[in-house]
Amino acid sequence: MEVRKSEDSLIFCGITPGTIKMNRIYDAFSVFMKDKKEVDGSDRFNFIIFQNHGPSYLDHFTFDPKYIIKSLKSSEKRIVKANIAGGIFVAITFIIDVFKKISDKVFRLIILTDDGAYKIPYQYITILEDLIDKVKDMPFFIDVIRLNSFDLQEKGNLRKLAQQTKGKLHDINDIKELNSVFSSLSKKKLVQVPGYYGKKNAKTIPERNIPFYANLADDPTEYKGKGTCAICFQGGNNEMIKCPSCDIIIHKRCGAQWAKMSSIGISYVFRCHNCFNLLKLEQQFVFDVQTGRIPAEKRPEKFTHRDMINYLRELEEKRKPKIIQVNDPMVIEEEPIEEKSNKKNKKKIKKKIKMIICPNCSHLTTSINKECPKCFYYLQ
């Protein structure tokens, strides 16, 4: 069965500075956000632009469309030529960080660009395809709008990336079409509803991507003091654990039982019932509890978990999103890459670029960076 869910949309503005008036773009963004808000007030928004030292964006999605426009206008004079590959990578890694903390959302990336932006180098295509393959089942969608575009190769690359997520590329030659295209994109994406745990149609993560998602999840910390489990509301001598994100205390066995109800498609990776952060327990332990080999704690009849949308609104009321800037993980070389030659003296061997996960904060980046762009941990 297909349904529509609450969406978090990130708009990557890759239009060449000075080619069109930014007010035209703001109008189109406003149409998109207004149309979405009229249908679902729980939808949130963000943007990515390029400035002198790299991509900039809000550190959190926001419910407030006016805040998006205000933030863009305050940054307008510092916008520079965009690196499309770097922007896509940063957008997806940001969405991964959000996915780690919240559940039951559809994530969308809308790329607005023209021929003036830096093209995606061929050596980055495979990296982006691999990254998109990992996140498309969140679910995650890419749609592309190309304005006055004549570069067929770049158009083909972007279309291929969008189609990987069942998204589309929209080609327009008149700025007047921008509002109507954004209005059409405001319609929610249809997604498959996961079945219940243990049934044939239950949501699953492809085997090849399980290590990636398992690595995103935090290990709960052991709790040795006296306390009451926030799931079964009992104390007792059974092992207790604490969520490293919100410090809520539960029985480890209750966590294993709860994993059945909040699984993301991997039996032992689940969400904290209080703050929605991704957690994981030992796979065999979870299996033993859920199959009755290890007796579970008694669960109360009236157990309710937190409403995620209200929780997100509370967080935004406490702290407004702010604009942050990060290093470009896919820096474009100014000199053209030397093609292969039959002459041995002219052969240039280039080191293969790889995706790496920071061992300190689990942030995803590339081997180009010597330190993590999020926590500045030394990587090489």
Coordinates of C-alpha atoms in Angstrom, one line a residue:
M1 CA 0.0 0.0 0.0
E2 CA 1.3 3.5 -0.9
V3 CA 0.7 6.5 1.3
R4 CA 1.9 10.1 1.7
K5 CA 3.9 11.1 4.7
S6 CA 5.4 14.2 6.4
E7 CA 8.3 15.5 4.3
D8 CA 11.5 17.3 5.0
S9 CA 12.6 19.1 1.8
L10 CA 16.1 20.6 1.1
I11 CA 16.4 22.9 -1.8
F12 CA 19.9 23.2 -3.4
C13 CA 20.2 26.6 -5.1
G14 CA 22.9 26.1 -7.7
I15 CA 22.0 29.0 -10.0
T16 CA 25.0 31.1 -11.3
P17 CA 25.1 34.4 -9.4
G18 CA 24.0 37.4 -11.5
T19 CA 22.2 35.4 -14.2
I20 CA 18.7 36.1 -12.8
K21 CA 17.2 38.2 -10.1
M22 CA 17.1 36.3 -6.8
N23 CA 13.6 37.6 -6.1
R24 CA 12.4 35.3 -8.8
I25 CA 13.9 32.3 -7.0
Y26 CA 12.5 33.4 -3.6
D27 CA 9.1 33.6 -5.2
A28 CA 9.3 30.1 -6.5
F29 CA 10.6 28.8 -3.2
S30 CA 7.7 30.6 -1.4
V31 CA 5.2 29.0 -3.7
F32 CA 6.7 25.5 -3.0
M33 CA 6.6 26.0 0.7
K34 CA 3.2 27.6 0.8
D35 CA 1.6 24.8 -1.2
K36 CA 3.2 22.2 1.0
K37 CA 2.1 23.9 4.2
E38 CA -1.5 24.1 3.1
V39 CA -1.5 20.3 2.7
D40 CA 0.6 19.3 5.7
G41 CA 1.8 21.7 8.5
S42 CA 4.3 19.1 9.7
D43 CA 6.5 19.5 6.5
R44 CA 9.9 21.2 7.1
F45 CA 12.4 23.0 4.9
N46 CA 16.1 23.8 4.4
F47 CA 18.4 25.1 1.7
I48 CA 22.0 24.8 0.5
I49 CA 24.0 27.6 -1.2
F50 CA 27.6 28.0 -2.0
Q51 CA 29.7 30.8 -0.4
N52 CA 33.4 31.6 -0.6
H53 CA 34.6 28.8 1.7
G54 CA 32.1 26.1 0.9
P55 CA 28.4 25.0 1.1
S56 CA 26.1 26.7 3.7
Y57 CA 22.8 25.5 5.1
L58 CA 20.7 25.6 8.2
D59 CA 21.8 23.2 10.9
H60 CA 18.2 22.0 11.4
F61 CA 15.2 21.8 9.1
T62 CA 12.6 24.4 10.0
F63 CA 8.8 24.5 10.0
D64 CA 8.9 28.3 9.2
P65 CA 9.0 29.1 5.4
K66 CA 9.6 32.8 6.2
Y67 CA 12.8 31.9 8.1
I68 CA 14.1 30.2 4.9
I69 CA 13.6 33.3 2.8
K70 CA 15.0 35.6 5.5
S71 CA 18.1 33.4 5.8
L72 CA 18.6 33.3 2.0
K73 CA 18.3 37.0 1.7
S74 CA 20.8 37.6 4.4
S75 CA 23.3 35.4 2.5
E76 CA 22.5 36.6 -1.0
K77 CA 25.6 38.9 -1.5
R78 CA 28.0 36.1 -0.6
I79 CA 26.6 33.4 -2.9
V80 CA 29.2 32.1 -5.4
K81 CA 29.3 29.5 -8.2
A82 CA 28.0 26.2 -6.9
N83 CA 29.8 22.8 -7.0
I84 CA 27.0 20.4 -7.9
A85 CA 28.7 17.3 -6.7
G86 CA 29.8 18.8 -3.4
G87 CA 26.3 20.2 -2.8
I88 CA 24.6 16.8 -3.4
F89 CA 27.1 15.1 -1.1
V90 CA 26.6 17.6 1.7
A91 CA 22.8 17.6 1.3
I92 CA 22.7 13.8 1.6
T93 CA 25.1 13.6 4.6
F94 CA 23.0 16.3 6.3
I95 CA 19.9 14.2 5.7
I96 CA 21.6 11.1 7.0
D97 CA 22.4 13.0 10.3
V98 CA 18.7 14.0 10.5
F99 CA 17.5 10.5 9.7
K100 CA 19.6 9.2 12.6
K101 CA 17.6 11.4 15.0
I102 CA 14.0 11.3 13.7
S103 CA 11.6 8.7 12.2
D104 CA 8.7 8.4 9.8
K105 CA 9.8 11.2 7.4
V106 CA 10.2 11.4 3.7
F107 CA 13.3 13.3 2.7
R108 CA 13.6 15.3 -0.5
L109 CA 16.4 17.1 -2.3
I110 CA 15.4 19.5 -5.0
I111 CA 18.4 20.8 -7.1
L112 CA 18.0 24.1 -9.0
T113 CA 20.9 24.7 -11.4
D114 CA 22.1 25.9 -14.8
D115 CA 25.1 25.5 -17.0
G116 CA 27.2 28.0 -15.0
A117 CA 27.7 25.7 -12.0
Y118 CA 30.7 23.4 -11.7
K119 CA 29.9 20.1 -13.5
I120 CA 30.0 16.8 -11.8
P121 CA 33.5 15.2 -12.5
Y122 CA 33.3 11.7 -13.9
Q123 CA 35.3 10.3 -10.9
Y124 CA 32.5 11.5 -8.5
I125 CA 29.6 9.9 -10.3
T126 CA 30.2 6.5 -8.8
I127 CA 30.6 7.9 -5.3
L128 CA 27.3 9.8 -5.6
E129 CA 25.5 6.7 -7.0
D130 CA 26.8 4.6 -4.2
L131 CA 25.7 7.1 -1.6
I132 CA 22.2 7.5 -3.1
D133 CA 21.8 3.7 -3.2
K134 CA 22.3 3.7 0.6
V135 CA 19.8 6.3 1.4
K136 CA 17.0 6.0 -1.2
D137 CA 15.1 3.5 1.0
M138 CA 14.8 6.0 3.9
P139 CA 12.8 7.0 1.7
F140 CA 14.7 9.7 -0.2
F141 CA 13.9 11.4 -3.5
I142 CA 15.9 13.8 -5.8
D143 CA 14.2 16.1 -8.3
V144 CA 16.2 18.4 -10.6
I145 CA 15.3 21.7 -12.3
R146 CA 17.7 22.8 -15.0
L147 CA 17.3 26.4 -16.2
N148 CA 18.4 27.4 -19.7
S149 CA 20.6 24.3 -19.8
F150 CA 22.3 23.0 -23.0
D151 CA 25.0 20.8 -21.5
L152 CA 23.7 17.3 -22.4
Q153 CA 26.3 15.4 -20.5
E154 CA 25.6 17.2 -17.2
K155 CA 21.9 16.9 -17.8
G156 CA 22.3 13.2 -18.4
N157 CA 24.3 12.8 -15.2
L158 CA 21.7 14.6 -13.1
R159 CA 18.8 12.8 -14.7
K160 CA 20.5 9.5 -13.9
L161 CA 20.9 10.4 -10.2
A162 CA 17.3 11.6 -9.9
Q163 CA 16.0 8.5 -11.6
Q164 CA 17.9 6.4 -9.1
T165 CA 15.4 7.7 -6.5
K166 CA 12.4 7.6 -8.8
G167 CA 12.7 11.4 -9.2
K168 CA 12.6 13.5 -12.3
L169 CA 14.6 16.2 -14.2
H170 CA 12.6 19.2 -15.3
D171 CA 14.1 21.3 -18.1
I172 CA 12.9 24.9 -18.4
N173 CA 14.0 27.7 -20.7
D174 CA 11.9 30.6 -19.3
I175 CA 12.2 31.8 -15.7
K176 CA 8.4 32.4 -15.8
E177 CA 8.0 28.6 -15.7
L178 CA 9.8 28.2 -12.4
N179 CA 6.8 28.9 -10.1
S180 CA 4.6 26.3 -11.8
V181 CA 7.4 23.7 -11.7
F182 CA 8.0 24.2 -8.0
S183 CA 4.2 24.1 -7.4
S184 CA 4.1 20.7 -9.1
L185 CA 7.0 19.5 -7.0
S186 CA 5.2 20.5 -3.8
K187 CA 2.9 17.4 -4.2
K188 CA 3.9 14.7 -1.8
K189 CA 5.7 11.6 -2.9
L190 CA 4.0 8.2 -2.6
V191 CA 5.9 5.7 -0.5
Q192 CA 5.3 2.1 0.4
V193 CA 4.0 1.5 3.9
P194 CA 6.2 -1.1 5.8
G195 CA 4.4 -4.1 7.1
Y196 CA 4.5 -5.4 10.6
Y197 CA 7.6 -7.1 11.9
G198 CA 7.8 -10.7 11.0
K199 CA 5.5 -10.6 8.0
K200 CA 6.5 -11.0 4.4
N201 CA 5.9 -7.3 3.6
A202 CA 7.9 -6.0 6.5
K203 CA 10.3 -3.2 5.7
T204 CA 13.8 -4.4 5.2
I205 CA 17.2 -2.8 4.4
P206 CA 19.1 -4.4 1.5
E207 CA 21.8 -6.7 2.7
R208 CA 24.6 -4.6 1.1
N209 CA 23.5 -1.5 3.1
I210 CA 23.1 -3.1 6.5
P211 CA 26.6 -2.3 7.7
F212 CA 26.1 1.4 6.7
Y213 CA 22.9 1.8 8.8
A214 CA 24.2 -0.3 11.7
N215 CA 27.2 2.0 11.8
L216 CA 24.9 5.1 12.1
A217 CA 23.2 3.7 15.2
D218 CA 24.6 4.5 18.7
D219 CA 25.4 1.8 21.3
P220 CA 23.4 2.5 24.5
T221 CA 25.5 3.0 27.6
E222 CA 25.4 0.6 30.5
Y223 CA 23.4 2.0 33.5
K224 CA 24.5 0.7 36.9
G225 CA 22.5 2.9 39.3
K226 CA 19.0 2.4 40.6
G227 CA 16.2 3.5 38.3
T228 CA 12.9 2.8 36.7
C229 CA 12.6 1.6 33.1
A230 CA 10.8 4.1 30.9
I231 CA 9.1 1.4 28.9
C232 CA 7.8 -1.1 31.5
F233 CA 8.0 1.3 34.5
Q234 CA 9.6 -1.3 36.7
G235 CA 12.9 -1.5 38.5
G236 CA 14.4 -4.8 39.2
N237 CA 17.9 -6.3 38.9
N238 CA 17.9 -7.0 35.2
E239 CA 20.5 -5.1 33.1
M240 CA 19.6 -1.5 32.4
I241 CA 20.9 0.8 29.6
K242 CA 20.8 4.5 28.8
C243 CA 20.2 6.3 25.5
P244 CA 23.3 8.4 24.9
S245 CA 21.2 11.1 23.2
C246 CA 18.5 11.8 25.8
D247 CA 19.7 9.8 28.9
I248 CA 16.4 7.9 29.2
I249 CA 16.8 4.6 31.1
I250 CA 15.3 1.3 30.1
H251 CA 15.8 -2.4 30.6
K252 CA 18.0 -3.9 28.0
R253 CA 15.4 -6.6 27.5
C254 CA 12.7 -3.9 27.0
G255 CA 14.9 -2.3 24.4
A256 CA 15.1 -5.6 22.5
Q257 CA 11.3 -5.9 22.6
W258 CA 10.8 -2.3 21.6
A259 CA 13.1 -2.9 18.6
K260 CA 10.3 -5.1 17.1
M261 CA 8.0 -2.1 17.0
S262 CA 10.5 0.6 15.8
S263 CA 12.8 -1.3 13.5
I264 CA 14.1 0.6 10.5
G265 CA 14.4 -2.7 8.5
I266 CA 17.2 -4.2 10.6
S267 CA 16.0 -6.3 13.5
Y268 CA 18.6 -5.1 16.0
V269 CA 18.7 -1.4 14.9
F270 CA 15.8 0.7 16.3
R271 CA 14.7 4.1 17.6
C272 CA 14.7 5.4 21.1
H273 CA 11.0 5.6 22.2
N274 CA 11.7 9.0 23.8
C275 CA 14.0 11.0 21.4
F276 CA 13.9 8.8 18.2
N277 CA 17.7 8.5 18.1
L278 CA 19.0 5.4 16.3
L279 CA 20.2 2.7 18.7
K280 CA 21.5 -0.9 18.3
L281 CA 21.9 -3.9 20.5
E282 CA 23.6 -7.2 19.9
Q283 CA 21.8 -9.1 17.1
Q284 CA 21.7 -12.4 18.9
F285 CA 20.5 -10.9 22.2
V286 CA 17.6 -9.2 20.3
F287 CA 16.7 -12.4 18.6
D288 CA 16.8 -14.4 21.9
V289 CA 14.5 -11.9 23.6
Q290 CA 12.0 -11.6 20.8
T291 CA 11.8 -15.4 20.4
G292 CA 11.4 -16.0 24.1
R293 CA 14.7 -17.7 24.7
I294 CA 15.5 -14.8 27.1
P295 CA 12.4 -13.8 29.2
A296 CA 11.2 -10.3 28.6
E297 CA 10.1 -7.8 31.2
K298 CA 6.4 -7.3 31.6
R299 CA 5.1 -4.5 29.4
P300 CA 2.3 -2.2 30.7
E301 CA -1.0 -2.4 28.9
K302 CA -1.1 1.4 28.4
F303 CA 2.2 2.3 26.8
T304 CA 2.4 5.3 24.6
H305 CA 5.4 6.6 22.7
R306 CA 6.2 10.3 22.1
D307 CA 4.6 12.2 19.2
M308 CA 7.5 13.0 16.9
I309 CA 6.1 16.2 15.2
N310 CA 5.3 17.8 18.6
Y311 CA 8.8 16.8 19.8
L312 CA 10.4 18.5 16.7
R313 CA 8.3 21.7 17.3
E314 CA 9.4 21.8 20.9
L315 CA 13.1 21.5 19.8
E316 CA 12.7 24.4 17.3
E317 CA 11.0 26.6 19.9
K318 CA 14.0 26.1 22.2
R319 CA 16.6 26.8 19.5
K320 CA 16.1 28.4 16.1
P321 CA 18.1 26.9 13.2
K322 CA 21.3 28.8 12.3
I323 CA 23.3 29.0 9.1
I324 CA 26.5 27.0 9.2
Q325 CA 29.2 26.5 6.6
V326 CA 31.3 23.3 6.0
N327 CA 34.2 22.4 3.8
D328 CA 33.4 21.2 0.3
P329 CA 33.9 17.4 0.4
M330 CA 34.2 17.2 -3.4
V331 CA 36.6 20.0 -4.3
I332 CA 36.8 20.7 -8.0
E333 CA 40.3 20.8 -9.4
E334 CA 41.0 23.9 -11.4
E335 CA 43.3 22.1 -13.8
P336 CA 41.7 19.4 -16.1
I337 CA 42.4 15.8 -15.2
E338 CA 45.0 14.4 -17.6
E339 CA 43.6 11.8 -19.8
K340 CA 45.2 8.4 -20.2
S341 CA 48.0 8.3 -22.7
N342 CA 50.0 5.6 -24.5
K343 CA 53.2 7.5 -23.6
K344 CA 54.3 6.2 -20.2
N345 CA 56.0 9.5 -19.2
K346 CA 52.6 11.3 -19.6
K347 CA 50.6 8.9 -17.6
K348 CA 49.1 10.3 -14.4
I349 CA 47.9 8.0 -11.7
K350 CA 45.2 9.5 -9.5
K351 CA 44.4 8.2 -6.1
K352 CA 40.9 6.7 -5.9
I353 CA 38.4 8.8 -3.9
K354 CA 36.4 6.9 -1.3
M355 CA 33.6 7.5 1.1
I356 CA 34.7 7.3 4.7
I357 CA 32.8 7.4 8.0
C358 CA 34.3 9.4 10.8
P359 CA 35.1 7.0 13.7
N360 CA 34.5 9.8 16.2
C361 CA 31.0 11.1 15.2
S362 CA 29.9 8.8 12.4
H363 CA 29.7 11.6 9.9
L364 CA 30.1 10.7 6.3
T365 CA 32.7 12.4 4.2
T366 CA 35.3 11.6 1.4
S367 CA 39.0 10.6 1.5
I368 CA 39.8 14.1 0.2
N369 CA 39.4 15.5 3.7
K370 CA 42.1 15.1 6.2
E371 CA 39.8 15.9 9.0
C372 CA 36.1 15.3 9.6
P373 CA 34.1 18.5 8.5
K374 CA 31.7 18.0 11.4
C375 CA 33.8 17.3 14.5
F376 CA 37.3 18.0 13.0
Y377 CA 38.6 14.6 14.0
Y378 CA 41.9 13.8 12.2
L379 CA 41.1 11.1 9.6
Q380 CA 44.4 10.5 7.8

